[in-house]
Structure formats: structure tokens, C-alpha cells
Tab-separated table of C-alpha atoms in Angstrom:
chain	number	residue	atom	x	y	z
A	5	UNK	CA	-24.023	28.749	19.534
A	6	UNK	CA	-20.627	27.006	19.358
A	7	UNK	CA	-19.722	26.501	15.336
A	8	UNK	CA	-19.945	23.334	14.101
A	9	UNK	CA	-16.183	21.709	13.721
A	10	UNK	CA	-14.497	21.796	10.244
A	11	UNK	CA	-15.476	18.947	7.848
A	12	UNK	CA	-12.570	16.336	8.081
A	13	UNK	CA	-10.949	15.889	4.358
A	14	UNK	CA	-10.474	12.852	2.755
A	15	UNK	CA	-7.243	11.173	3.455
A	16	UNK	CA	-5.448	9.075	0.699
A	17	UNK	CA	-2.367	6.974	0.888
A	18	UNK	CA	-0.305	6.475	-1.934
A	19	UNK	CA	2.172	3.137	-1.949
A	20	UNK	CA	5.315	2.281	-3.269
A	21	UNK	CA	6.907	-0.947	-3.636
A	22	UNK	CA	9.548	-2.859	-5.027
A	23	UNK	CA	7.962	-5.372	-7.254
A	24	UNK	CA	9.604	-8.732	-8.475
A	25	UNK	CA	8.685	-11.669	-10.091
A	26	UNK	CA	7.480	-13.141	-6.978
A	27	UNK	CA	3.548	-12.625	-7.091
A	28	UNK	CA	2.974	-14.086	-3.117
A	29	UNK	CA	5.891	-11.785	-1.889
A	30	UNK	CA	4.618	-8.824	-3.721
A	31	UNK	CA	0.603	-9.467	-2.792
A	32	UNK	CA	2.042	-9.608	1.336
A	33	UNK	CA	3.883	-6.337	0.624
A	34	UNK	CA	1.242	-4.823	-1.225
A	35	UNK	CA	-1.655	-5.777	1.675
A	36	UNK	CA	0.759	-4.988	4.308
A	37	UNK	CA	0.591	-1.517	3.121
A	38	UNK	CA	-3.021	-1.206	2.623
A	39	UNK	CA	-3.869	-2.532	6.216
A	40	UNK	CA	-1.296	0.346	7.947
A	41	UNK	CA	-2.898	2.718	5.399
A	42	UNK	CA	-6.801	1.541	6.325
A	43	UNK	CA	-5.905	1.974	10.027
A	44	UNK	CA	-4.632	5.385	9.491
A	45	UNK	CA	-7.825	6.374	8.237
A	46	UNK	CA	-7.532	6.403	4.293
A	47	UNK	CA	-10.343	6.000	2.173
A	48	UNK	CA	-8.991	5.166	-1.007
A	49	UNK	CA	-5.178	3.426	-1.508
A	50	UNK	CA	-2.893	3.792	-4.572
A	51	UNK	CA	-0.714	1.199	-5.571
A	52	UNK	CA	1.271	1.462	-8.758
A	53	UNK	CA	1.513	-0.195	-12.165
A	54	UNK	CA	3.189	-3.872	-11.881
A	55	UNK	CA	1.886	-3.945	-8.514
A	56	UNK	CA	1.403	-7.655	-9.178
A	57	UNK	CA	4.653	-8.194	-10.533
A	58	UNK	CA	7.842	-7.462	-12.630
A	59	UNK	CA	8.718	-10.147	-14.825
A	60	UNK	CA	12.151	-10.688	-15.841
A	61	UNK	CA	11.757	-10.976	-19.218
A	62	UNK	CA	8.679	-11.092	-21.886
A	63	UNK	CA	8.388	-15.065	-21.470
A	64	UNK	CA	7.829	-14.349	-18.148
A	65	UNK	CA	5.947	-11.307	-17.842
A	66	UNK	CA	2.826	-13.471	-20.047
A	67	UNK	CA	3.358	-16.256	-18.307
A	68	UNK	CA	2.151	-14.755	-14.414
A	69	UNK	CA	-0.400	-13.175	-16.255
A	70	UNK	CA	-4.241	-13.970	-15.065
A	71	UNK	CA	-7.660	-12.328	-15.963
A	72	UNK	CA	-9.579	-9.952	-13.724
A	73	UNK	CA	-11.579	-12.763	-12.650
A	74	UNK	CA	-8.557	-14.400	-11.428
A	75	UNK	CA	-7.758	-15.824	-8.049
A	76	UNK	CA	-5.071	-12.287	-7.726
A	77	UNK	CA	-7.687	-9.743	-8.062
A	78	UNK	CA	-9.840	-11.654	-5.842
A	79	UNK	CA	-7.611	-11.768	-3.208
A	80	UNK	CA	-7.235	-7.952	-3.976
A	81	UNK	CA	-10.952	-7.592	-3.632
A	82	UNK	CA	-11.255	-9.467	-0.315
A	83	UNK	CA	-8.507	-7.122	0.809
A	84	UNK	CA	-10.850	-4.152	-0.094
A	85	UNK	CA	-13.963	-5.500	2.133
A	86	UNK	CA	-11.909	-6.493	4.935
A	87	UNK	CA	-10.504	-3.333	4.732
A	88	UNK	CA	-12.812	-1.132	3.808
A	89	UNK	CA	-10.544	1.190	1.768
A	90	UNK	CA	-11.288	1.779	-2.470
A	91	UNK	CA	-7.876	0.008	-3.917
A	92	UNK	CA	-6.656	1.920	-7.166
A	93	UNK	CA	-4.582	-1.004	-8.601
A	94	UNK	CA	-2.502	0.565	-10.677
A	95	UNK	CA	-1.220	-1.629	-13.744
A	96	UNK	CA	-2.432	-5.488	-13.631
A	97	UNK	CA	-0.521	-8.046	-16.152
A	98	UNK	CA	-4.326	-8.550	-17.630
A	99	UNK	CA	-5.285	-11.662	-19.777
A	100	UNK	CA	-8.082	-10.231	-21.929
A	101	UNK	CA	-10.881	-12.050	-23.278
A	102	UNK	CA	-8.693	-12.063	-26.504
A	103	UNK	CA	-5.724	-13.892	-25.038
A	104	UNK	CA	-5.987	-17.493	-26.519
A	105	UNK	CA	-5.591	-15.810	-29.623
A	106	UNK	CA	-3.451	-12.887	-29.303
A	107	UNK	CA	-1.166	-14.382	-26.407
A	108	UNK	CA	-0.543	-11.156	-25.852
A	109	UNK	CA	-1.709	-8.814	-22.539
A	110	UNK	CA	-3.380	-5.505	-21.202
A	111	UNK	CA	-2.032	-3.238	-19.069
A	112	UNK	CA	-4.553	-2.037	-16.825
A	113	UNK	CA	-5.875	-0.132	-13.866
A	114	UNK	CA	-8.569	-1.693	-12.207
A	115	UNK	CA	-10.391	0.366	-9.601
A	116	UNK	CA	-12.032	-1.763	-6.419
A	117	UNK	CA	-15.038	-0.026	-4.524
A	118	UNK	CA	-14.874	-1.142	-0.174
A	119	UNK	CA	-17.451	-4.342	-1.524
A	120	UNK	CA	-14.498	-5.238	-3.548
A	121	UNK	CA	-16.614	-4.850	-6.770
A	122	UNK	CA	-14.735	-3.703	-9.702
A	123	UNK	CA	-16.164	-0.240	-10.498
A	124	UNK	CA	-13.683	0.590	-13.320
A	125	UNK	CA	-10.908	-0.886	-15.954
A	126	UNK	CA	-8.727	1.661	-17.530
A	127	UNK	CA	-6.439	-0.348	-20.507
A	128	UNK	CA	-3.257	1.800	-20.927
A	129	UNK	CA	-3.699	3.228	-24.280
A	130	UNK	CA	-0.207	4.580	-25.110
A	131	UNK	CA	2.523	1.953	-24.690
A	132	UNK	CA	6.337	2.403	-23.459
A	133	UNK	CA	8.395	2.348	-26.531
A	134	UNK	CA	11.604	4.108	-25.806
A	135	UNK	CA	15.523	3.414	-26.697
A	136	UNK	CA	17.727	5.774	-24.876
A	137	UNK	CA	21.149	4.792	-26.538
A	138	UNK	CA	23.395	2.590	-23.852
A	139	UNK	CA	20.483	3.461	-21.112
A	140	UNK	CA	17.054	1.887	-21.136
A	141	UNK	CA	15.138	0.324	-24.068
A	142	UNK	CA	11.724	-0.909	-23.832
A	143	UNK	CA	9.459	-2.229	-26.078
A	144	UNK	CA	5.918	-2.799	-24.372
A	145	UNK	CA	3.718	-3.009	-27.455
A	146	UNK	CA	5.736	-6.088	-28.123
A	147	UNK	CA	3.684	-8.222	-25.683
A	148	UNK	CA	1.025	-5.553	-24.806
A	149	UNK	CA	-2.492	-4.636	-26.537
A	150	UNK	CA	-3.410	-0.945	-26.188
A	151	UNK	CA	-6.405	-0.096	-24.697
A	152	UNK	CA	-8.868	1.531	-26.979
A	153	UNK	CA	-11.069	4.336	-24.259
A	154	UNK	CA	-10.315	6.617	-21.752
A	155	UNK	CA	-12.843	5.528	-18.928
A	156	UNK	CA	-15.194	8.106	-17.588
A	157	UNK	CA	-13.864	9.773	-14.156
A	158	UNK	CA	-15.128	7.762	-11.106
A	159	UNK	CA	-16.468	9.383	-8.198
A	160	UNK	CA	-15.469	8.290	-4.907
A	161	UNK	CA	-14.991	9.640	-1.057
A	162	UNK	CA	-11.616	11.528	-2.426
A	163	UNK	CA	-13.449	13.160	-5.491
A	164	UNK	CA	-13.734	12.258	-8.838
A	165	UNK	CA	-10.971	9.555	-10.246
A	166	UNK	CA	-9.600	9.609	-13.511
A	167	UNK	CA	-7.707	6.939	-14.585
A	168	UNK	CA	-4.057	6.577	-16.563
A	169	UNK	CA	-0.940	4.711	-16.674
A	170	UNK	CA	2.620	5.785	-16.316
A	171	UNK	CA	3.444	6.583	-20.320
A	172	UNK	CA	-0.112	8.052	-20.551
A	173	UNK	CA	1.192	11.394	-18.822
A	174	UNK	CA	3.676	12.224	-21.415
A	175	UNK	CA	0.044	12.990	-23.291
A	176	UNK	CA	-1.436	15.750	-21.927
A	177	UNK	CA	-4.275	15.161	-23.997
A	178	UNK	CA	-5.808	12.184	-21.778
A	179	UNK	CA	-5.611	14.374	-18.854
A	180	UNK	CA	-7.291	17.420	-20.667
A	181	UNK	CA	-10.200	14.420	-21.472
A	182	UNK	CA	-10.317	13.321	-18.186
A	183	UNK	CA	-10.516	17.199	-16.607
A	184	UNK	CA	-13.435	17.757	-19.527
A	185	UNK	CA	-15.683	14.780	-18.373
A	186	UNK	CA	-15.273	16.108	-14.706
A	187	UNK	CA	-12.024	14.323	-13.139
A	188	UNK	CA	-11.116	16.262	-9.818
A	189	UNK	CA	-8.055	13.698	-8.966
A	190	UNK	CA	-6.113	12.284	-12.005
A	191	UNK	CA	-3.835	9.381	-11.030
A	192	UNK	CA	-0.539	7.938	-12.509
A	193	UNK	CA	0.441	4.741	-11.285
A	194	UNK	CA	3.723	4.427	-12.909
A	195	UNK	CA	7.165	1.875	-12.690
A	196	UNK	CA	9.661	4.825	-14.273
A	197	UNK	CA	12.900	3.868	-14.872
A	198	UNK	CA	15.885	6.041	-13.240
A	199	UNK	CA	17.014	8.198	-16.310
A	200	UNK	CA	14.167	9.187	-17.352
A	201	UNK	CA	12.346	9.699	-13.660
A	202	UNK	CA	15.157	11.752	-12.699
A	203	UNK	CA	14.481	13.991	-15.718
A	204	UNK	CA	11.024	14.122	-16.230
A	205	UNK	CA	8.999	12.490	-13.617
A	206	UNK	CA	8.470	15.319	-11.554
A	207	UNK	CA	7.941	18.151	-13.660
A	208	UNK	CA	5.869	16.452	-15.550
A	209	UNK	CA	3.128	15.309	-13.048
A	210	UNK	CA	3.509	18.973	-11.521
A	211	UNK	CA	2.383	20.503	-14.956
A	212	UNK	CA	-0.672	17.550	-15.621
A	213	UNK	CA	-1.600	19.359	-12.040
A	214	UNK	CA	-1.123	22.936	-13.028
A	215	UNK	CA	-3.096	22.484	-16.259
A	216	UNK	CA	-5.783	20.578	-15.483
A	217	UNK	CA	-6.191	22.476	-12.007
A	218	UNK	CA	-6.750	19.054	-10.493
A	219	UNK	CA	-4.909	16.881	-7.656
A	220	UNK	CA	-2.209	14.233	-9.135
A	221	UNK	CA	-1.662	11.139	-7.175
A	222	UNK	CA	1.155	9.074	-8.563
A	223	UNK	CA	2.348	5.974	-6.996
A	224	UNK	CA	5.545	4.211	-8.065
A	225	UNK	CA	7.712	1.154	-8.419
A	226	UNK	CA	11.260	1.909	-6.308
A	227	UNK	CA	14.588	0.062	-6.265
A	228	UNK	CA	15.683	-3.102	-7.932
A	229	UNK	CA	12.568	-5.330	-9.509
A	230	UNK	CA	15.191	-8.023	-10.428
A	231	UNK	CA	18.763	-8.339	-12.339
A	232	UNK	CA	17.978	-5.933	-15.188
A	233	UNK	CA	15.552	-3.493	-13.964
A	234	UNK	CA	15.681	-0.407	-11.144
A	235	UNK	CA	12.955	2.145	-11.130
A	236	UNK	CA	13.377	5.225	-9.999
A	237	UNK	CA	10.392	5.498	-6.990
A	238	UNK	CA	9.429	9.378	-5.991
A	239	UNK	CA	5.793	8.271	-5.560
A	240	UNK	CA	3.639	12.106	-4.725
A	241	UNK	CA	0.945	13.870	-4.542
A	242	UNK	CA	0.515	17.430	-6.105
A	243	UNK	CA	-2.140	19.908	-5.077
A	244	UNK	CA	-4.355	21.825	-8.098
A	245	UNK	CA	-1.921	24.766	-8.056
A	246	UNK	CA	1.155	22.602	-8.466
A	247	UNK	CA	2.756	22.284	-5.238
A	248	UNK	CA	4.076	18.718	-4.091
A	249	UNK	CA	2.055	18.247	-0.903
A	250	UNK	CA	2.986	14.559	-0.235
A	251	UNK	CA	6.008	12.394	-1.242
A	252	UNK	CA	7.948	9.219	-0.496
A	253	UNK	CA	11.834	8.953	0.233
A	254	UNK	CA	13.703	6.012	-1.088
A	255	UNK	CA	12.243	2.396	-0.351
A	256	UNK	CA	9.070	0.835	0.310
A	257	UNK	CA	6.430	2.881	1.912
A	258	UNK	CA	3.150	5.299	1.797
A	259	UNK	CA	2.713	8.756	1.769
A	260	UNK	CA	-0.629	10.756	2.701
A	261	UNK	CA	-2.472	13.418	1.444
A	262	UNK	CA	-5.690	14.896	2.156
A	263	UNK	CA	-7.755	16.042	-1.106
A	264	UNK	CA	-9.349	19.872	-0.430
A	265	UNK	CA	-12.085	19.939	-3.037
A	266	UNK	CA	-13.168	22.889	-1.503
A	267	UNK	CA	-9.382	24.333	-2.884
A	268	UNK	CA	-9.636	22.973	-5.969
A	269	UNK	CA	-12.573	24.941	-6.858
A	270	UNK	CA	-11.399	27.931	-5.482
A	271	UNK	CA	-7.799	27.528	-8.124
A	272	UNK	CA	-10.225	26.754	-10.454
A	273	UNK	CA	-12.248	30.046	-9.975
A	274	UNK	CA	-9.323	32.711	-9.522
A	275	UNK	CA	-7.570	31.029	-13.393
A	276	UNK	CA	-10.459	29.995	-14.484
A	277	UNK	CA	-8.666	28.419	-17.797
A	278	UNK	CA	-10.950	25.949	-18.677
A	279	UNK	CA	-13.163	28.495	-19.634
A	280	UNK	CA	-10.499	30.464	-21.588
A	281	UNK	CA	-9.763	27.154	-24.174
A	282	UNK	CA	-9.763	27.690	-27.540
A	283	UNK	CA	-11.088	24.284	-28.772
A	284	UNK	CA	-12.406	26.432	-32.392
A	285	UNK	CA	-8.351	26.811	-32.920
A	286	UNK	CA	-6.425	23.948	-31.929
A	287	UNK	CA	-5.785	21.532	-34.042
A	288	UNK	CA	-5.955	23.752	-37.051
A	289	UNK	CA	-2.252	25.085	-37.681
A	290	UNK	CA	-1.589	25.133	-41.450
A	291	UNK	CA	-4.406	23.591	-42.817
């Protein structure tokens, strides 16, 4: 008897784009991405923080704000259904529930099933406050709430999602919590600016992979967002043993990747070093 033919993987594109303040230019983009994606046969489509926009300054940045019930992230779930692809929306300008009194916003990944139901909403929990001296200064927590929970890892065609934003993978922590409560794919949507993307972005989302023995999607603002602002773009995958199996040049584009669970647990087996924490000791120096 002939043998059955190999088990296709699951395929996933990962986007970049150049965000600006101009939500209807950045939604046409944005779907024109995840209709080539859909028709080359990926299940589930990254898209990275600010995919809805990059304000030009704070007054701005609140003011395009909407809620999750808002006419953007229905259009976003329409695109999902007609499409038939789970969206991973990477960093949505979010008016919370507690925005007529805070007037202030959450930063946060909302994950669309192929109904266009929202299945998860991951509030970015550590927020971008850097000064590097002449270079880049940010200031997110002053017009941003922190999220309070790291969501539970969503399973999906691709394996099981855990969600974080940009900053977040400076903390390995969140992706140790995420690999704990079963993640198989942890995901980084991220708008890095050029100094520090060119110094850290890779090597860091290389060692999230190698020590969580899981697959790292990161998708990523590129180029100029307006006057003041140029991120630095590199948007890639990494496999559970480290290796950067999918990447974008410079510029507007996808990337592909197919996710070998079958891989995964094999890493996972030959270093097994989940099994080899020490949770009894860390945590503990000194006291």
C-alpha cells in the first residue's frame, strides 16, 4: 500500500507596514495584505502593534482612538470571515470601558477567530518608557493604562498563541508564563524604533525562542510613520531552536512560515529544560 502523503503544516504570514496617522490608508494596506496572504494559503495573519495607526503626537494618538466594539475592529472582523484567516491584531489604540474618566488608552492585542469573533484581548502590561540621550525618548505610560493579566495561550490551526506586545519581550518572564500555561507560538507584534531594533531586536526574539523552546512570530512597523518617527521593520519568524526561518527586507510586505509542532516537541524532548527549572531557588538570592 502506497503511504499516505505527509500532513501539510500550517502556514502563517507575518505583515509589516508603515503605519501613519491615516486610519483609511492604513486599514487598505493592512487588508491588502491579508487578502494576498489568505490566497496563499495562511491560516492565521500577524499584523503588528499600531496597525491602526501612528499618531503624531499624544493629542492625536487619543483622539483616533475607538473601543473594540468600534466600527475599526469591525471592519477588521468582516475582513476575517470574508477571508477566512485568524487576524492577530497586534496593538489597537483601545478606548477601555474606563475612558470617560481616565482619557487615557490600552494598548492591546486583540485576536479574531475566521467568524470574526474576538477570542482574546491581551492589554500590554509593561509600557515603553525609554530616553536614549539625543536618540529616542518615549513615554507611553503617559497616555497609556497597563494591562493587568497575561491572557491564557489560545489554541488555533498554527498551535497554541500566546500573546505580548513589543516592550513585553525585554521580560522574559511573560514568555516563561506563557510557555508554563502551554503556549507553542509566542508572538511580538512590535513598532521598534531604529537604535534600539538594530541592537536588540533580533537577539532578543532569538533567545525568547531558545528559552522557551517555542516558535516566535514578530511582526513590525517599517520606515517613516510621519515627521518624527521611523521604525526599524525586520518583521521574522524564529523556529524553537533559534534559527530565523522567515524574515522581511525593507518596506511593506509579508513573510511566511510554516509552524512544525511535530519539531517543537522533538527540541523540547532532546533539552528538555522545562523540566530542569529550579522554581524552589529563584527568586531567593540574599534573603
Amino acid at each position: 500500500a502506497m503511504a499516505a502523503p505527509p500532513a501539510l503544516k500550517p502556514l502563517v504570514a507575518v505583515g509589516q507596514v508603515t503605519s501613519t496617522p491615516d486610519k483609511e490608508r492604513n486599514f487598505a494596506s493592512c487588508a491588502g495584505l491579508v487578502r494576498e496572504a489568505a490566497q496563499r494559503g495562511a491560516c492565521l495573519v500577524f499584523l503588528p502593534e499600531g496597525f491602526d495607526y501612528i499618531g503624531s503626537d499624544t493629542a492625536q494618538t487619543l483622539g483616533l482612538a475607538e473601543a473594540l466594539d468600534g466600527d475599526l475592529m469591525g471592519r477588521y472582523a468582516e475582513l476575517a470571515r470574508a477571508c477566512g484567516v485568524w487576524l492577530s491584531l497586534g496593538g489597537f489604540h483601545e478606548r477601555g470601558q474606563d475612558w470617560a474618566t481616565t482619557q487615557r488608552i490600552y494598548n492591546c492585542h486583540a485576536l479574531l477567530d475566521p467568524a470574526g469573533q474576538l477570542v482574546a484581548a491581551y492589554r500590554k502590561t509593561h509600557l515603553c518608557d525609554v530616553e536614549l540621550e539625543g536618540r529616542v525618548t518615549m513615554k507611553e505610560s503617559s497616555f497609556t493604562n497597563p494591562g493587568t493579566e497575561i491572557v491564557a495561550p489560545v489554541s488555533t490551526p498554527a498551535g497554541k498563541l500566546g500573546l505580548s506586545i513589543c516592550y513585553d519581550l525585554r521580560f522574559p518572564e511573560i514568555s516563561l508564563a506563557l510557555r508554563r500555561a502551554g503556549a507553542e507560538i509566542l508572538t511580538y507584534p512590535s513598532a521598534f524604533t531604529v537604535p534600539t531594533g538594530s541592537a536588540h531586536w533580533e537577539v532578543l526574539l532569538r533567545a525568547r525562542a531558545i528559552e522557551t523552546q517555542c516558535y516566535v512570530v514578530a511582526a513590525a512597523q517599517t520606515g517613516k510613520n510621519h515627521e518624527r518617527r521611523t521604525s526599524y521593520g525586520h518583521t521574522l519568524v524564529v523556529d524553537p531552536w533559534g534559527t530565523v526561518v522567515a524574515q522581511c527586507r525593507e518596506g511593506p510586505g509579508l513573510c511566511y512560515a510554516e509552524i512544525d509542532l511535530e519539531f517543537l516537541h522533538r527540541v523540547r524532548r532532546e533539552i528538555p529544560v522545562h523540566g530542569h527549572r529550579r522554581p524552589d531557588l529563584y527568586g531567593t538570592v540574599g534573603l
